[in-house]
Amino acid sequence: MAKDSSGGNKLIANNKKAYFDYFIEDKYEAGISLHGTEVKSMRMGKCSIKESYIQIINGEVFAINMNITPYEKGNIFNKDPLRPKKLLLHKSEINKLTGQLATKGYTLVPLQVYLKNGKMKMEIGLAKGKKNFDKRDSIAKKDQQREAAKEFKIRNLG
């Protein structure tokens, strides 16, 4: 697994599609409440957040559909891979998020999962959904950047 540039965090899972489907307004770092074999499995990089989403239930934040592959040597101690994982945030942050989610069009999406100082963390984003024409703009920008990089490379080689 690659080391993240910010302080040597080990990146476990990344959700690139979130940046394509949503405008990310704000980012929060949350701890993840896990059981023993889940931590071992995640340290091996066996985690997926592509299909997952964040929900606030009774004043607590949960990651729903976050898939952690069961640890091979975990036998009876393995938990359900898709069980809701509780995210650990301060009460003030949860209240702030609840207020912002009441605003039309906002949602919470998981952006990445990483290991920071021996603890599993998840970066979640307060996001607003993109319309199809916004996505086309994103694709056009990426194409322009790719073409510019290609031109630059050709110009500097020749």
Short mmCIF file of N, CA and C in Angstrom, two decimals:
data_model
loop_
_atom_site.label_atom_id
_atom_site.label_comp_id
_atom_site.label_asym_id
_atom_site.label_seq_id
_atom_site.Cartn_x
_atom_site.Cartn_y
_atom_site.Cartn_z
N MET A 1 0.83 -1.19 0.00
CA MET A 1 0.00 0.00 0.00
C MET A 1 0.88 1.26 0.00
N ALA A 2 0.39 2.27 -0.64
CA ALA A 2 1.14 3.51 -0.79
C ALA A 2 1.04 4.37 0.47
N LYS A 3 2.09 5.09 0.74
CA LYS A 3 2.06 6.03 1.86
C LYS A 3 1.48 7.35 1.35
N ASP A 4 0.61 7.93 2.14
CA ASP A 4 0.01 9.21 1.80
C ASP A 4 1.04 10.31 2.11
N SER A 5 1.02 11.38 1.37
CA SER A 5 2.01 12.43 1.55
C SER A 5 1.84 13.19 2.87
N SER A 6 0.64 13.18 3.44
CA SER A 6 0.39 13.95 4.66
C SER A 6 0.72 13.14 5.91
N GLY A 7 1.95 13.21 6.34
CA GLY A 7 2.34 12.63 7.62
C GLY A 7 2.51 11.12 7.64
N GLY A 8 2.66 10.46 6.53
CA GLY A 8 2.93 9.04 6.52
C GLY A 8 1.74 8.15 6.84
N ASN A 9 0.53 8.56 6.48
CA ASN A 9 -0.64 7.72 6.67
C ASN A 9 -0.67 6.64 5.61
N LYS A 10 -1.05 5.42 6.00
CA LYS A 10 -1.12 4.32 5.04
C LYS A 10 -2.54 4.26 4.47
N LEU A 11 -2.65 4.50 3.18
CA LEU A 11 -3.95 4.49 2.51
C LEU A 11 -4.44 3.06 2.33
N ILE A 12 -5.66 2.79 2.79
CA ILE A 12 -6.24 1.45 2.69
C ILE A 12 -7.22 1.38 1.52
N ALA A 13 -8.14 2.35 1.44
CA ALA A 13 -9.13 2.36 0.36
C ALA A 13 -9.40 3.80 -0.04
N ASN A 14 -9.68 4.00 -1.32
CA ASN A 14 -9.92 5.33 -1.85
C ASN A 14 -11.20 5.30 -2.68
N ASN A 15 -11.99 6.36 -2.64
CA ASN A 15 -13.23 6.42 -3.40
C ASN A 15 -13.13 7.54 -4.42
N LYS A 16 -12.47 7.26 -5.56
CA LYS A 16 -12.27 8.28 -6.59
C LYS A 16 -13.59 8.69 -7.23
N LYS A 17 -14.53 7.75 -7.30
CA LYS A 17 -15.81 8.02 -7.94
C LYS A 17 -16.61 9.11 -7.20
N ALA A 18 -16.38 9.24 -5.90
CA ALA A 18 -17.08 10.26 -5.12
C ALA A 18 -16.76 11.66 -5.66
N TYR A 19 -15.50 11.89 -6.06
CA TYR A 19 -15.11 13.19 -6.59
C TYR A 19 -15.73 13.44 -7.97
N PHE A 20 -16.05 12.37 -8.69
CA PHE A 20 -16.67 12.49 -10.00
C PHE A 20 -18.18 12.73 -9.88
N ASP A 21 -18.82 12.06 -8.91
CA ASP A 21 -20.28 12.14 -8.77
C ASP A 21 -20.76 13.30 -7.90
N TYR A 22 -19.87 13.88 -7.07
CA TYR A 22 -20.29 14.89 -6.10
C TYR A 22 -19.33 16.08 -6.09
N PHE A 23 -19.87 17.24 -5.68
CA PHE A 23 -19.03 18.38 -5.31
C PHE A 23 -18.77 18.22 -3.82
N ILE A 24 -17.51 18.09 -3.40
CA ILE A 24 -17.19 17.91 -1.99
C ILE A 24 -17.06 19.30 -1.35
N GLU A 25 -17.98 19.59 -0.44
CA GLU A 25 -18.01 20.91 0.20
C GLU A 25 -17.08 20.97 1.42
N ASP A 26 -17.10 19.92 2.24
CA ASP A 26 -16.37 19.91 3.49
C ASP A 26 -15.89 18.50 3.79
N LYS A 27 -14.75 18.36 4.48
CA LYS A 27 -14.21 17.04 4.81
C LYS A 27 -14.06 16.90 6.31
N TYR A 28 -14.32 15.68 6.81
CA TYR A 28 -14.17 15.38 8.23
C TYR A 28 -13.39 14.09 8.38
N GLU A 29 -12.61 14.00 9.46
CA GLU A 29 -11.90 12.76 9.77
C GLU A 29 -12.63 12.08 10.92
N ALA A 30 -12.97 10.81 10.72
CA ALA A 30 -13.69 10.06 11.75
C ALA A 30 -12.97 8.76 12.03
N GLY A 31 -12.96 8.36 13.29
CA GLY A 31 -12.44 7.04 13.66
C GLY A 31 -13.48 5.99 13.29
N ILE A 32 -13.04 4.74 13.13
CA ILE A 32 -13.97 3.66 12.80
C ILE A 32 -13.95 2.66 13.94
N SER A 33 -15.12 2.30 14.45
CA SER A 33 -15.24 1.30 15.50
C SER A 33 -15.25 -0.08 14.86
N LEU A 34 -14.18 -0.86 15.10
CA LEU A 34 -14.02 -2.16 14.45
C LEU A 34 -13.76 -3.25 15.48
N HIS A 35 -13.95 -4.51 15.05
CA HIS A 35 -13.61 -5.67 15.88
C HIS A 35 -12.25 -6.19 15.43
N GLY A 36 -11.61 -7.02 16.25
CA GLY A 36 -10.22 -7.47 16.06
C GLY A 36 -9.87 -7.97 14.68
N THR A 37 -10.63 -8.93 14.15
CA THR A 37 -10.25 -9.52 12.87
C THR A 37 -10.48 -8.54 11.72
N GLU A 38 -11.40 -7.59 11.90
CA GLU A 38 -11.63 -6.57 10.86
C GLU A 38 -10.40 -5.69 10.71
N VAL A 39 -9.78 -5.35 11.83
CA VAL A 39 -8.58 -4.51 11.80
C VAL A 39 -7.46 -5.23 11.06
N LYS A 40 -7.27 -6.52 11.36
CA LYS A 40 -6.21 -7.29 10.70
C LYS A 40 -6.45 -7.35 9.19
N SER A 41 -7.70 -7.57 8.80
CA SER A 41 -8.05 -7.63 7.39
C SER A 41 -7.80 -6.29 6.70
N MET A 42 -8.17 -5.19 7.39
CA MET A 42 -7.98 -3.86 6.81
C MET A 42 -6.50 -3.50 6.69
N ARG A 43 -5.69 -3.94 7.65
CA ARG A 43 -4.24 -3.69 7.57
C ARG A 43 -3.64 -4.36 6.34
N MET A 44 -4.27 -5.46 5.90
CA MET A 44 -3.82 -6.16 4.70
C MET A 44 -4.40 -5.52 3.44
N GLY A 45 -5.21 -4.46 3.60
CA GLY A 45 -5.76 -3.73 2.46
C GLY A 45 -7.03 -4.32 1.89
N LYS A 46 -7.71 -5.17 2.63
CA LYS A 46 -8.91 -5.83 2.11
C LYS A 46 -10.16 -5.10 2.57
N CYS A 47 -10.39 -3.94 1.94
CA CYS A 47 -11.52 -3.09 2.30
C CYS A 47 -11.99 -2.36 1.05
N SER A 48 -13.31 -2.20 0.93
CA SER A 48 -13.86 -1.47 -0.21
C SER A 48 -14.93 -0.50 0.27
N ILE A 49 -14.85 0.74 -0.22
CA ILE A 49 -15.86 1.75 0.14
C ILE A 49 -16.58 2.28 -1.09
N LYS A 50 -16.43 1.60 -2.23
CA LYS A 50 -17.04 2.07 -3.47
C LYS A 50 -18.57 2.12 -3.39
N GLU A 51 -19.19 1.11 -2.80
CA GLU A 51 -20.65 1.03 -2.74
C GLU A 51 -21.21 1.60 -1.45
N SER A 52 -20.36 2.13 -0.57
CA SER A 52 -20.84 2.52 0.75
C SER A 52 -21.33 3.97 0.80
N TYR A 53 -22.07 4.25 1.86
CA TYR A 53 -22.56 5.60 2.11
C TYR A 53 -22.64 5.81 3.62
N ILE A 54 -22.80 7.04 4.03
CA ILE A 54 -22.81 7.41 5.45
C ILE A 54 -24.22 7.83 5.83
N GLN A 55 -24.66 7.37 7.01
CA GLN A 55 -25.99 7.72 7.50
C GLN A 55 -25.91 8.10 8.98
N ILE A 56 -26.73 9.06 9.39
CA ILE A 56 -26.81 9.42 10.80
C ILE A 56 -28.10 8.81 11.35
N ILE A 57 -27.95 7.90 12.34
CA ILE A 57 -29.09 7.21 12.93
C ILE A 57 -29.05 7.45 14.44
N ASN A 58 -30.12 8.05 14.97
CA ASN A 58 -30.23 8.35 16.41
C ASN A 58 -29.00 9.09 16.95
N GLY A 59 -28.52 10.07 16.23
CA GLY A 59 -27.39 10.86 16.70
C GLY A 59 -26.04 10.17 16.60
N GLU A 60 -25.98 9.02 15.93
CA GLU A 60 -24.72 8.32 15.72
C GLU A 60 -24.49 8.16 14.23
N VAL A 61 -23.23 8.21 13.81
CA VAL A 61 -22.88 8.15 12.39
C VAL A 61 -22.43 6.73 12.05
N PHE A 62 -22.98 6.17 10.97
CA PHE A 62 -22.63 4.82 10.54
C PHE A 62 -22.22 4.80 9.07
N ALA A 63 -21.25 3.92 8.76
CA ALA A 63 -20.87 3.65 7.37
C ALA A 63 -21.63 2.39 6.97
N ILE A 64 -22.53 2.52 6.02
CA ILE A 64 -23.35 1.41 5.56
C ILE A 64 -22.74 0.83 4.28
N ASN A 65 -22.77 -0.49 4.14
CA ASN A 65 -22.27 -1.22 2.96
C ASN A 65 -20.75 -1.12 2.77
N MET A 66 -20.02 -0.77 3.79
CA MET A 66 -18.56 -0.77 3.70
C MET A 66 -18.11 -2.22 3.82
N ASN A 67 -17.44 -2.74 2.79
CA ASN A 67 -17.09 -4.15 2.75
C ASN A 67 -15.68 -4.39 3.26
N ILE A 68 -15.58 -5.18 4.34
CA ILE A 68 -14.28 -5.61 4.85
C ILE A 68 -14.23 -7.11 4.68
N THR A 69 -13.34 -7.59 3.81
CA THR A 69 -13.22 -9.02 3.55
C THR A 69 -12.84 -9.74 4.83
N PRO A 70 -13.52 -10.86 5.16
CA PRO A 70 -13.19 -11.59 6.39
C PRO A 70 -11.73 -12.05 6.42
N TYR A 71 -11.12 -11.97 7.59
CA TYR A 71 -9.72 -12.37 7.79
C TYR A 71 -9.63 -13.89 7.67
N GLU A 72 -8.66 -14.38 6.86
CA GLU A 72 -8.56 -15.81 6.58
C GLU A 72 -8.38 -16.65 7.84
N LYS A 73 -7.58 -16.17 8.78
CA LYS A 73 -7.29 -16.95 9.97
C LYS A 73 -8.22 -16.59 11.13
N GLY A 74 -9.32 -15.90 10.84
CA GLY A 74 -10.20 -15.41 11.90
C GLY A 74 -11.27 -16.38 12.34
N ASN A 75 -11.56 -17.40 11.57
CA ASN A 75 -12.61 -18.40 11.78
C ASN A 75 -13.87 -17.86 12.47
N ILE A 76 -14.18 -18.28 13.69
CA ILE A 76 -15.45 -17.91 14.34
C ILE A 76 -15.49 -16.45 14.78
N PHE A 77 -14.35 -15.79 14.82
CA PHE A 77 -14.31 -14.41 15.30
C PHE A 77 -14.64 -13.40 14.22
N ASN A 78 -14.74 -13.84 12.96
CA ASN A 78 -15.06 -12.92 11.87
C ASN A 78 -16.48 -12.41 12.00
N LYS A 79 -16.66 -11.14 11.70
CA LYS A 79 -17.98 -10.51 11.71
C LYS A 79 -18.52 -10.45 10.29
N ASP A 80 -19.80 -10.09 10.15
CA ASP A 80 -20.42 -9.92 8.84
C ASP A 80 -19.66 -8.83 8.08
N PRO A 81 -19.19 -9.11 6.84
CA PRO A 81 -18.39 -8.13 6.11
C PRO A 81 -19.13 -6.83 5.81
N LEU A 82 -20.45 -6.87 5.70
CA LEU A 82 -21.21 -5.67 5.33
C LEU A 82 -21.94 -5.03 6.52
N ARG A 83 -21.63 -5.44 7.74
CA ARG A 83 -22.34 -4.87 8.89
C ARG A 83 -22.06 -3.37 8.98
N PRO A 84 -23.03 -2.59 9.48
CA PRO A 84 -22.79 -1.14 9.61
C PRO A 84 -21.66 -0.86 10.61
N LYS A 85 -20.70 -0.03 10.21
CA LYS A 85 -19.59 0.32 11.09
C LYS A 85 -19.84 1.70 11.67
N LYS A 86 -19.72 1.81 12.99
CA LYS A 86 -19.94 3.09 13.65
C LYS A 86 -18.73 3.99 13.43
N LEU A 87 -18.99 5.24 13.08
CA LEU A 87 -17.92 6.22 12.91
C LEU A 87 -17.88 7.11 14.15
N LEU A 88 -16.69 7.43 14.59
CA LEU A 88 -16.50 8.17 15.82
C LEU A 88 -16.20 9.64 15.52
N LEU A 89 -17.18 10.49 15.82
CA LEU A 89 -17.05 11.93 15.64
C LEU A 89 -17.47 12.62 16.93
N HIS A 90 -17.03 13.86 17.11
CA HIS A 90 -17.48 14.63 18.26
C HIS A 90 -18.95 14.99 18.10
N LYS A 91 -19.65 15.13 19.23
CA LYS A 91 -21.08 15.44 19.21
C LYS A 91 -21.35 16.74 18.45
N SER A 92 -20.47 17.73 18.61
CA SER A 92 -20.67 19.01 17.93
C SER A 92 -20.58 18.83 16.41
N GLU A 93 -19.66 17.96 15.95
CA GLU A 93 -19.53 17.70 14.51
C GLU A 93 -20.77 16.99 13.98
N ILE A 94 -21.29 16.03 14.76
CA ILE A 94 -22.50 15.30 14.35
C ILE A 94 -23.69 16.26 14.25
N ASN A 95 -23.82 17.15 15.23
CA ASN A 95 -24.91 18.12 15.20
C ASN A 95 -24.79 19.06 14.00
N LYS A 96 -23.57 19.49 13.71
CA LYS A 96 -23.33 20.37 12.56
C LYS A 96 -23.70 19.64 11.26
N LEU A 97 -23.27 18.37 11.14
CA LEU A 97 -23.58 17.58 9.94
C LEU A 97 -25.08 17.36 9.80
N THR A 98 -25.76 17.06 10.90
CA THR A 98 -27.21 16.85 10.87
C THR A 98 -27.91 18.08 10.33
N GLY A 99 -27.49 19.27 10.80
CA GLY A 99 -28.07 20.51 10.32
C GLY A 99 -27.82 20.74 8.85
N GLN A 100 -26.61 20.41 8.38
CA GLN A 100 -26.28 20.62 6.97
C GLN A 100 -26.97 19.60 6.07
N LEU A 101 -27.19 18.38 6.59
CA LEU A 101 -27.87 17.35 5.78
C LEU A 101 -29.35 17.69 5.59
N ALA A 102 -29.91 18.47 6.51
CA ALA A 102 -31.30 18.89 6.37
C ALA A 102 -31.46 19.82 5.17
N THR A 103 -30.36 20.47 4.76
CA THR A 103 -30.37 21.32 3.58
C THR A 103 -30.52 20.44 2.35
N LYS A 104 -31.32 20.89 1.42
CA LYS A 104 -31.63 20.11 0.22
C LYS A 104 -30.39 19.78 -0.60
N GLY A 105 -30.27 18.52 -0.98
CA GLY A 105 -29.22 18.11 -1.91
C GLY A 105 -27.92 17.66 -1.29
N TYR A 106 -27.76 17.77 0.04
CA TYR A 106 -26.50 17.36 0.66
C TYR A 106 -26.56 15.91 1.12
N THR A 107 -25.41 15.27 1.07
CA THR A 107 -25.27 13.89 1.53
C THR A 107 -23.87 13.69 2.08
N LEU A 108 -23.66 12.59 2.79
CA LEU A 108 -22.34 12.25 3.31
C LEU A 108 -21.78 11.08 2.52
N VAL A 109 -20.55 11.21 2.04
CA VAL A 109 -19.92 10.13 1.28
C VAL A 109 -18.55 9.81 1.87
N PRO A 110 -18.18 8.52 1.89
CA PRO A 110 -16.84 8.16 2.34
C PRO A 110 -15.83 8.47 1.22
N LEU A 111 -14.74 9.12 1.56
CA LEU A 111 -13.74 9.49 0.56
C LEU A 111 -12.53 8.55 0.58
N GLN A 112 -12.03 8.25 1.79
CA GLN A 112 -10.92 7.31 1.89
C GLN A 112 -10.83 6.73 3.29
N VAL A 113 -10.20 5.56 3.37
CA VAL A 113 -9.93 4.90 4.64
C VAL A 113 -8.42 4.77 4.73
N TYR A 114 -7.86 5.12 5.88
CA TYR A 114 -6.41 5.05 6.04
C TYR A 114 -6.05 4.75 7.49
N LEU A 115 -4.79 4.36 7.68
CA LEU A 115 -4.24 4.05 8.98
C LEU A 115 -3.42 5.25 9.44
N LYS A 116 -3.76 5.81 10.59
CA LYS A 116 -3.06 6.99 11.09
C LYS A 116 -2.66 6.72 12.54
N ASN A 117 -1.37 6.69 12.80
CA ASN A 117 -0.84 6.41 14.14
C ASN A 117 -1.43 5.14 14.76
N GLY A 118 -1.57 4.10 13.95
CA GLY A 118 -2.08 2.82 14.45
C GLY A 118 -3.59 2.73 14.56
N LYS A 119 -4.30 3.77 14.16
CA LYS A 119 -5.77 3.78 14.26
C LYS A 119 -6.38 3.90 12.86
N MET A 120 -7.48 3.17 12.63
CA MET A 120 -8.19 3.25 11.36
C MET A 120 -9.03 4.51 11.33
N LYS A 121 -8.88 5.29 10.29
CA LYS A 121 -9.63 6.53 10.14
C LYS A 121 -10.33 6.52 8.79
N MET A 122 -11.44 7.26 8.73
CA MET A 122 -12.16 7.42 7.47
C MET A 122 -12.36 8.91 7.24
N GLU A 123 -12.03 9.34 6.03
CA GLU A 123 -12.30 10.73 5.66
C GLU A 123 -13.66 10.74 4.99
N ILE A 124 -14.59 11.51 5.56
CA ILE A 124 -15.92 11.60 4.97
C ILE A 124 -16.12 13.02 4.45
N GLY A 125 -16.92 13.13 3.41
CA GLY A 125 -17.13 14.43 2.80
C GLY A 125 -18.60 14.81 2.79
N LEU A 126 -18.88 16.06 3.11
CA LEU A 126 -20.21 16.61 2.94
C LEU A 126 -20.31 17.01 1.48
N ALA A 127 -21.22 16.38 0.76
CA ALA A 127 -21.21 16.52 -0.69
C ALA A 127 -22.57 16.91 -1.24
N LYS A 128 -22.53 17.52 -2.41
CA LYS A 128 -23.74 17.87 -3.14
C LYS A 128 -23.64 17.17 -4.49
N GLY A 129 -24.70 16.49 -4.89
CA GLY A 129 -24.68 15.70 -6.12
C GLY A 129 -24.49 16.54 -7.37
N LYS A 130 -23.73 16.00 -8.32
CA LYS A 130 -23.52 16.69 -9.60
C LYS A 130 -24.61 16.28 -10.58
N LYS A 131 -24.97 17.19 -11.42
CA LYS A 131 -25.89 16.90 -12.53
C LYS A 131 -25.05 16.36 -13.68
N ASN A 132 -25.72 15.80 -14.70
CA ASN A 132 -25.00 15.20 -15.82
C ASN A 132 -24.11 16.19 -16.56
N PHE A 133 -24.58 17.44 -16.72
CA PHE A 133 -23.76 18.42 -17.44
C PHE A 133 -22.51 18.77 -16.64
N ASP A 134 -22.58 18.71 -15.30
CA ASP A 134 -21.39 18.95 -14.48
C ASP A 134 -20.37 17.84 -14.69
N LYS A 135 -20.86 16.61 -14.82
CA LYS A 135 -19.97 15.47 -15.04
C LYS A 135 -19.27 15.59 -16.39
N ARG A 136 -20.01 16.08 -17.39
CA ARG A 136 -19.40 16.28 -18.71
C ARG A 136 -18.29 17.32 -18.64
N ASP A 137 -18.51 18.36 -17.83
CA ASP A 137 -17.47 19.37 -17.64
C ASP A 137 -16.23 18.75 -17.02
N SER A 138 -16.43 17.86 -16.02
CA SER A 138 -15.30 17.19 -15.37
C SER A 138 -14.52 16.35 -16.36
N ILE A 139 -15.23 15.62 -17.21
CA ILE A 139 -14.58 14.78 -18.22
C ILE A 139 -13.80 15.65 -19.20
N ALA A 140 -14.39 16.77 -19.63
CA ALA A 140 -13.71 17.68 -20.57
C ALA A 140 -12.43 18.25 -19.96
N LYS A 141 -12.48 18.63 -18.67
CA LYS A 141 -11.29 19.15 -18.00
C LYS A 141 -10.19 18.11 -17.94
N LYS A 142 -10.56 16.87 -17.60
CA LYS A 142 -9.57 15.79 -17.53
C LYS A 142 -8.93 15.58 -18.90
N ASP A 143 -9.75 15.60 -19.97
CA ASP A 143 -9.23 15.43 -21.33
C ASP A 143 -8.25 16.54 -21.68
N GLN A 144 -8.62 17.79 -21.32
CA GLN A 144 -7.72 18.92 -21.60
C GLN A 144 -6.39 18.77 -20.87
N GLN A 145 -6.44 18.36 -19.61
CA GLN A 145 -5.21 18.17 -18.84
C GLN A 145 -4.36 17.07 -19.44
N ARG A 146 -5.00 15.99 -19.88
CA ARG A 146 -4.28 14.87 -20.49
C ARG A 146 -3.60 15.32 -21.78
N GLU A 147 -4.34 16.08 -22.61
CA GLU A 147 -3.78 16.59 -23.87
C GLU A 147 -2.61 17.54 -23.61
N ALA A 148 -2.76 18.42 -22.61
CA ALA A 148 -1.70 19.37 -22.28
C ALA A 148 -0.45 18.63 -21.81
N ALA A 149 -0.64 17.59 -21.01
CA ALA A 149 0.50 16.80 -20.52
C ALA A 149 1.19 16.09 -21.68
N LYS A 150 0.39 15.59 -22.62
CA LYS A 150 0.92 14.90 -23.79
C LYS A 150 1.74 15.87 -24.65
N GLU A 151 1.19 17.06 -24.90
CA GLU A 151 1.89 18.10 -25.67
C GLU A 151 3.20 18.47 -25.00
N PHE A 152 3.15 18.67 -23.69
CA PHE A 152 4.33 19.05 -22.93
C PHE A 152 5.42 17.98 -23.06
N LYS A 153 5.01 16.73 -22.95
CA LYS A 153 5.95 15.61 -23.03
C LYS A 153 6.57 15.55 -24.42
N ILE A 154 5.75 15.70 -25.46
CA ILE A 154 6.24 15.66 -26.85
C ILE A 154 7.21 16.82 -27.10
N ARG A 155 6.84 18.02 -26.64
CA ARG A 155 7.65 19.21 -26.85
C ARG A 155 9.01 19.08 -26.17
N ASN A 156 9.01 18.49 -24.97
CA ASN A 156 10.27 18.40 -24.22
C ASN A 156 11.15 17.25 -24.71
N LEU A 157 10.59 16.24 -25.34
CA LEU A 157 11.40 15.14 -25.86
C LEU A 157 12.05 15.48 -27.18
N GLY A 158 11.32 16.27 -28.01
CA GLY A 158 11.80 16.56 -29.36
C GLY A 158 12.59 17.77 -29.46
#
